[in-house]
GROMACS .gro file of N, CA and C in nm:
model
  249
    1MET      N    1  -2.714   4.267  -3.504
    1MET     CA    2  -2.830   4.285  -3.506
    1MET      C    3  -2.930   4.181  -3.604
    2LYS      N    4  -2.864   4.210  -3.748
    2LYS     CA    5  -2.875   4.116  -3.844
    2LYS      C    6  -2.845   3.981  -3.827
    3ALA      N    7  -2.704   3.954  -3.733
    3ALA     CA    8  -2.659   3.813  -3.724
    3ALA      C    9  -2.764   3.722  -3.636
    4MET      N   10  -2.813   3.836  -3.513
    4MET     CA   11  -2.882   3.782  -3.435
    4MET      C   12  -3.030   3.710  -3.490
    5ILE      N   13  -3.084   3.795  -3.599
    5ILE     CA   14  -3.190   3.788  -3.671
    5ILE      C   15  -3.180   3.632  -3.772
    6ASP      N   16  -3.033   3.597  -3.812
    6ASP     CA   17  -3.019   3.498  -3.862
    6ASP      C   18  -3.028   3.372  -3.771
    7ALA      N   19  -2.970   3.429  -3.674
    7ALA     CA   20  -2.951   3.286  -3.591
    7ALA      C   21  -3.063   3.249  -3.536
    8THR      N   22  -3.166   3.335  -3.489
    8THR     CA   23  -3.291   3.285  -3.446
    8THR      C   24  -3.344   3.233  -3.558
    9TYR      N   25  -3.355   3.282  -3.720
    9TYR     CA   26  -3.419   3.211  -3.796
    9TYR      C   27  -3.381   3.093  -3.853
   10ARG      N   28  -3.274   3.044  -3.858
   10ARG     CA   29  -3.198   2.937  -3.847
   10ARG      C   30  -3.250   2.832  -3.716
   11HIS      N   31  -3.242   2.874  -3.620
   11HIS     CA   32  -3.281   2.800  -3.477
   11HIS      C   33  -3.408   2.766  -3.492
   12ALA      N   34  -3.510   2.858  -3.548
   12ALA     CA   35  -3.655   2.811  -3.561
   12ALA      C   36  -3.684   2.728  -3.694
   13ARG      N   37  -3.596   2.697  -3.741
   13ARG     CA   38  -3.607   2.634  -3.874
   13ARG      C   39  -3.589   2.486  -3.834
   14ARG      N   40  -3.469   2.508  -3.738
   14ARG     CA   41  -3.439   2.343  -3.720
   14ARG      C   42  -3.510   2.299  -3.630
   15VAL      N   43  -3.561   2.369  -3.571
   15VAL     CA   44  -3.705   2.337  -3.455
   15VAL      C   45  -3.811   2.258  -3.506
   16VAL      N   46  -3.838   2.383  -3.649
   16VAL     CA   47  -3.972   2.332  -3.691
   16VAL      C   48  -3.941   2.173  -3.772
   17ILE      N   49  -3.817   2.164  -3.840
   17ILE     CA   50  -3.822   2.073  -3.937
   17ILE      C   51  -3.795   1.927  -3.840
   18ALA      N   52  -3.766   1.958  -3.712
   18ALA     CA   53  -3.751   1.842  -3.618
   18ALA      C   54  -3.902   1.805  -3.547
   19VAL      N   55  -3.995   1.924  -3.517
   19VAL     CA   56  -4.105   1.881  -3.525
   19VAL      C   57  -4.207   1.830  -3.616
   20VAL      N   58  -4.185   1.861  -3.749
   20VAL     CA   59  -4.246   1.794  -3.863
   20VAL      C   60  -4.236   1.694  -3.866
   21GLY      N   61  -4.090   1.638  -3.868
   21GLY     CA   62  -4.055   1.539  -3.935
   21GLY      C   63  -4.034   1.419  -3.819
   22GLY      N   64  -4.045   1.462  -3.690
   22GLY     CA   65  -4.059   1.375  -3.583
   22GLY      C   66  -4.199   1.328  -3.540
   23SER      N   67  -4.272   1.422  -3.617
   23SER     CA   68  -4.378   1.375  -3.582
   23SER      C   69  -4.465   1.322  -3.701
   24VAL      N   70  -4.401   1.321  -3.849
   24VAL     CA   71  -4.420   1.188  -3.952
   24VAL      C   72  -4.337   1.090  -3.900
   25VAL      N   73  -4.242   1.071  -3.866
   25VAL     CA   74  -4.172   0.928  -3.815
   25VAL      C   75  -4.283   0.843  -3.689
   26ALA      N   76  -4.306   0.948  -3.587
   26ALA     CA   77  -4.403   0.899  -3.519
   26ALA      C   78  -4.539   0.838  -3.549
   27ILE      N   79  -4.584   0.903  -3.645
   27ILE     CA   80  -4.717   0.842  -3.729
   27ILE      C   81  -4.671   0.744  -3.797
   28GLY      N   82  -4.563   0.725  -3.842
   28GLY     CA   83  -4.545   0.621  -3.921
   28GLY      C   84  -4.495   0.477  -3.885
   29ILE      N   85  -4.449   0.551  -3.746
   29ILE     CA   86  -4.407   0.386  -3.622
   29ILE      C   87  -4.543   0.336  -3.600
   30ALA      N   88  -4.655   0.439  -3.504
   30ALA     CA   89  -4.766   0.403  -3.503
   30ALA      C   90  -4.865   0.317  -3.607
   31MET      N   91  -4.827   0.333  -3.736
   31MET     CA   92  -4.884   0.275  -3.810
   31MET      C   93  -4.804   0.126  -3.838
   32LEU      N   94  -4.699   0.077  -3.807
   32LEU     CA   95  -4.645  -0.034  -3.757
   32LEU      C   96  -4.769  -0.140  -3.700
   33VAL      N   97  -4.869  -0.056  -3.638
   33VAL     CA   98  -4.958  -0.176  -3.546
   33VAL      C   99  -5.084  -0.107  -3.601
   34LEU      N  100  -5.103  -0.024  -3.671
   34LEU     CA  101  -5.240   0.066  -3.706
   34LEU      C  102  -5.220   0.045  -3.832
   35PRO      N  103  -5.362   0.056  -3.914
   35PRO     CA  104  -5.352   0.038  -4.046
   35PRO      C  105  -5.320   0.136  -4.121
   36GLY      N  106  -5.217   0.141  -4.232
   36GLY     CA  107  -5.175   0.254  -4.278
   36GLY      C  108  -5.026   0.241  -4.343
   37PRO      N  109  -4.984   0.315  -4.415
   37PRO     CA  110  -4.869   0.249  -4.539
   37PRO      C  111  -4.737   0.295  -4.414
   38ALA      N  112  -4.740   0.226  -4.343
   38ALA     CA  113  -4.557   0.276  -4.238
   38ALA      C  114  -4.449   0.253  -4.303
   39PHE      N  115  -4.424   0.163  -4.420
   39PHE     CA  116  -4.326   0.181  -4.486
   39PHE      C  117  -4.275   0.282  -4.593
   40VAL      N  118  -4.408   0.371  -4.602
   40VAL     CA  119  -4.388   0.471  -4.708
   40VAL      C  120  -4.395   0.617  -4.602
   41VAL      N  121  -4.431   0.602  -4.493
   41VAL     CA  122  -4.455   0.711  -4.391
   41VAL      C  123  -4.313   0.765  -4.332
   42ILE      N  124  -4.237   0.648  -4.295
   42ILE     CA  125  -4.124   0.646  -4.216
   42ILE      C  126  -4.010   0.713  -4.301
   43PRO      N  127  -3.998   0.635  -4.401
   43PRO     CA  128  -3.846   0.746  -4.501
   43PRO      C  129  -3.951   0.883  -4.511
   44ILE      N  130  -4.044   0.883  -4.530
   44ILE     CA  131  -4.077   1.010  -4.546
   44ILE      C  132  -4.047   1.118  -4.464
   45GLY      N  133  -4.100   1.101  -4.353
   45GLY     CA  134  -4.011   1.167  -4.211
   45GLY      C  135  -3.873   1.184  -4.186
   46LEU      N  136  -3.806   1.039  -4.227
   46LEU     CA  137  -3.692   1.061  -4.209
   46LEU      C  138  -3.617   1.174  -4.334
   47GLY      N  139  -3.683   1.178  -4.422
   47GLY     CA  140  -3.644   1.279  -4.576
   47GLY      C  141  -3.646   1.405  -4.484
   48ILE      N  142  -3.778   1.430  -4.407
   48ILE     CA  143  -3.754   1.537  -4.375
   48ILE      C  144  -3.687   1.613  -4.269
   49LEU      N  145  -3.661   1.511  -4.185
   49LEU     CA  146  -3.517   1.490  -4.075
   49LEU      C  147  -3.385   1.551  -4.130
   50ALA      N  148  -3.420   1.471  -4.226
   50ALA     CA  149  -3.261   1.473  -4.300
   50ALA      C  150  -3.247   1.641  -4.395
   51ILE      N  151  -3.333   1.688  -4.394
   51ILE     CA  152  -3.326   1.861  -4.434
   51ILE      C  153  -3.185   1.915  -4.339
   52GLU      N  154  -3.232   1.859  -4.185
   52GLU     CA  155  -3.145   1.949  -4.113
   52GLU      C  156  -3.013   1.863  -4.015
   53PHE      N  157  -3.033   1.722  -4.016
   53PHE     CA  158  -2.974   1.650  -3.928
   53PHE      C  159  -2.910   1.510  -4.024
   54ALA      N  160  -2.792   1.514  -4.007
   54ALA     CA  161  -2.715   1.420  -4.043
   54ALA      C  162  -2.725   1.315  -3.983
   55TRP      N  163  -2.736   1.291  -3.888
   55TRP     CA  164  -2.803   1.104  -3.848
   55TRP      C  165  -2.918   1.059  -3.934
   56ALA      N  166  -3.016   1.199  -3.986
   56ALA     CA  167  -3.176   1.114  -4.037
   56ALA      C  168  -3.117   1.097  -4.185
   57LYS      N  169  -3.002   1.134  -4.223
   57LYS     CA  170  -2.969   1.136  -4.361
   57LYS      C  171  -2.867   0.996  -4.403
   58ARG      N  172  -2.812   0.940  -4.285
   58ARG     CA  173  -2.747   0.853  -4.258
   58ARG      C  174  -2.843   0.681  -4.264
   59TRP      N  175  -2.943   0.749  -4.196
   59TRP     CA  176  -3.047   0.671  -4.154
   59TRP      C  177  -3.155   0.625  -4.269
   60LEU      N  178  -3.203   0.735  -4.360
   60LEU     CA  179  -3.271   0.737  -4.484
   60LEU      C  180  -3.169   0.642  -4.580
   61GLU      N  181  -3.047   0.684  -4.604
   61GLU     CA  182  -2.974   0.609  -4.689
   61GLU      C  183  -2.967   0.442  -4.670
   62GLN      N  184  -2.956   0.433  -4.522
   62GLN     CA  185  -2.956   0.271  -4.497
   62GLN      C  186  -3.111   0.263  -4.530
   63VAL      N  187  -3.241   0.303  -4.503
   63VAL     CA  188  -3.335   0.247  -4.564
   63VAL      C  189  -3.386   0.208  -4.688
   64LYS      N  190  -3.293   0.301  -4.749
   64LYS     CA  191  -3.297   0.331  -4.945
   64LYS      C  192  -3.224   0.208  -4.969
   65THR      N  193  -3.077   0.202  -4.871
   65THR     CA  194  -3.027   0.053  -4.937
   65THR      C  195  -3.078  -0.091  -4.893
   66HIS      N  196  -3.149  -0.075  -4.798
   66HIS     CA  197  -3.249  -0.189  -4.759
   66HIS      C  198  -3.374  -0.234  -4.820
   67ALA      N  199  -3.427  -0.111  -4.851
   67ALA     CA  200  -3.542  -0.114  -4.941
   67ALA      C  201  -3.506  -0.186  -5.112
   68GLN      N  202  -3.380  -0.115  -5.166
   68GLN     CA  203  -3.362  -0.178  -5.300
   68GLN      C  204  -3.289  -0.292  -5.302
   69GLY      N  205  -3.238  -0.377  -5.193
   69GLY     CA  206  -3.210  -0.507  -5.179
   69GLY      C  207  -3.368  -0.594  -5.175
   70ALA      N  208  -3.466  -0.523  -5.089
   70ALA     CA  209  -3.625  -0.614  -5.087
   70ALA      C  210  -3.620  -0.590  -5.240
   71VAL      N  211  -3.655  -0.496  -5.313
   71VAL     CA  212  -3.668  -0.464  -5.456
   71VAL      C  213  -3.612  -0.618  -5.551
   72ASP      N  214  -3.483  -0.596  -5.537
   72ASP     CA  215  -3.365  -0.685  -5.595
   72ASP      C  216  -3.432  -0.842  -5.570
   73ALA      N  217  -3.410  -0.837  -5.464
   73ALA     CA  218  -3.525  -1.001  -5.410
   73ALA      C  219  -3.610  -1.067  -5.491
   74VAL      N  220  -3.707  -0.941  -5.464
   74VAL     CA  221  -3.835  -0.989  -5.542
   74VAL      C  222  -3.810  -1.027  -5.663
   75LYS      N  223  -3.737  -0.937  -5.764
   75LYS     CA  224  -3.715  -0.954  -5.886
   75LYS      C  225  -3.650  -1.068  -5.912
   76ARG      N  226  -3.517  -1.111  -5.832
   76ARG     CA  227  -3.493  -1.267  -5.862
   76ARG      C  228  -3.583  -1.351  -5.855
   77ARG      N  229  -3.674  -1.342  -5.747
   77ARG     CA  230  -3.773  -1.479  -5.746
   77ARG      C  231  -3.854  -1.456  -5.891
   78GLY      N  232  -3.848  -1.379  -5.944
   78GLY     CA  233  -4.005  -1.395  -6.067
   78GLY      C  234  -4.094  -1.328  -6.007
   79GLY      N  235  -4.097  -1.233  -5.879
   79GLY     CA  236  -4.226  -1.155  -5.830
   79GLY      C  237  -4.283  -1.094  -5.923
   80THR      N  238  -4.396  -1.030  -5.869
   80THR     CA  239  -4.502  -0.947  -5.976
   80THR      C  240  -4.396  -0.833  -5.982
   81SER      N  241  -4.440  -0.729  -6.073
   81SER     CA  242  -4.373  -0.622  -6.109
   81SER      C  243  -4.397  -0.509  -6.019
   82LEU      N  244  -4.323  -0.436  -5.997
   82LEU     CA  245  -4.336  -0.328  -5.859
   82LEU      C  246  -4.366  -0.189  -5.944
   83ARG      N  247  -4.423  -0.188  -6.059
   83ARG     CA  248  -4.456  -0.057  -6.165
   83ARG      C  249  -4.578  -0.007  -6.104
   0.00000   0.00000   0.00000
């Protein structure tokens, strides 16, 4: 009985994380054409999804790598401080 309850809990948790994370990513994608901070919202959604899904964790790592590259490029050009 306990095993069934645990399995149900794990499945429900995974579904909730998928729905919430997917919704945040979808809102972020919509913000690419609508007003809003899409480049902040999409990684937040990926972070939520990365709690349960390995593919989202890999994507989030790629986003972090690309973002760091962009920050480094701005710093090399002598751009404004990002603080």
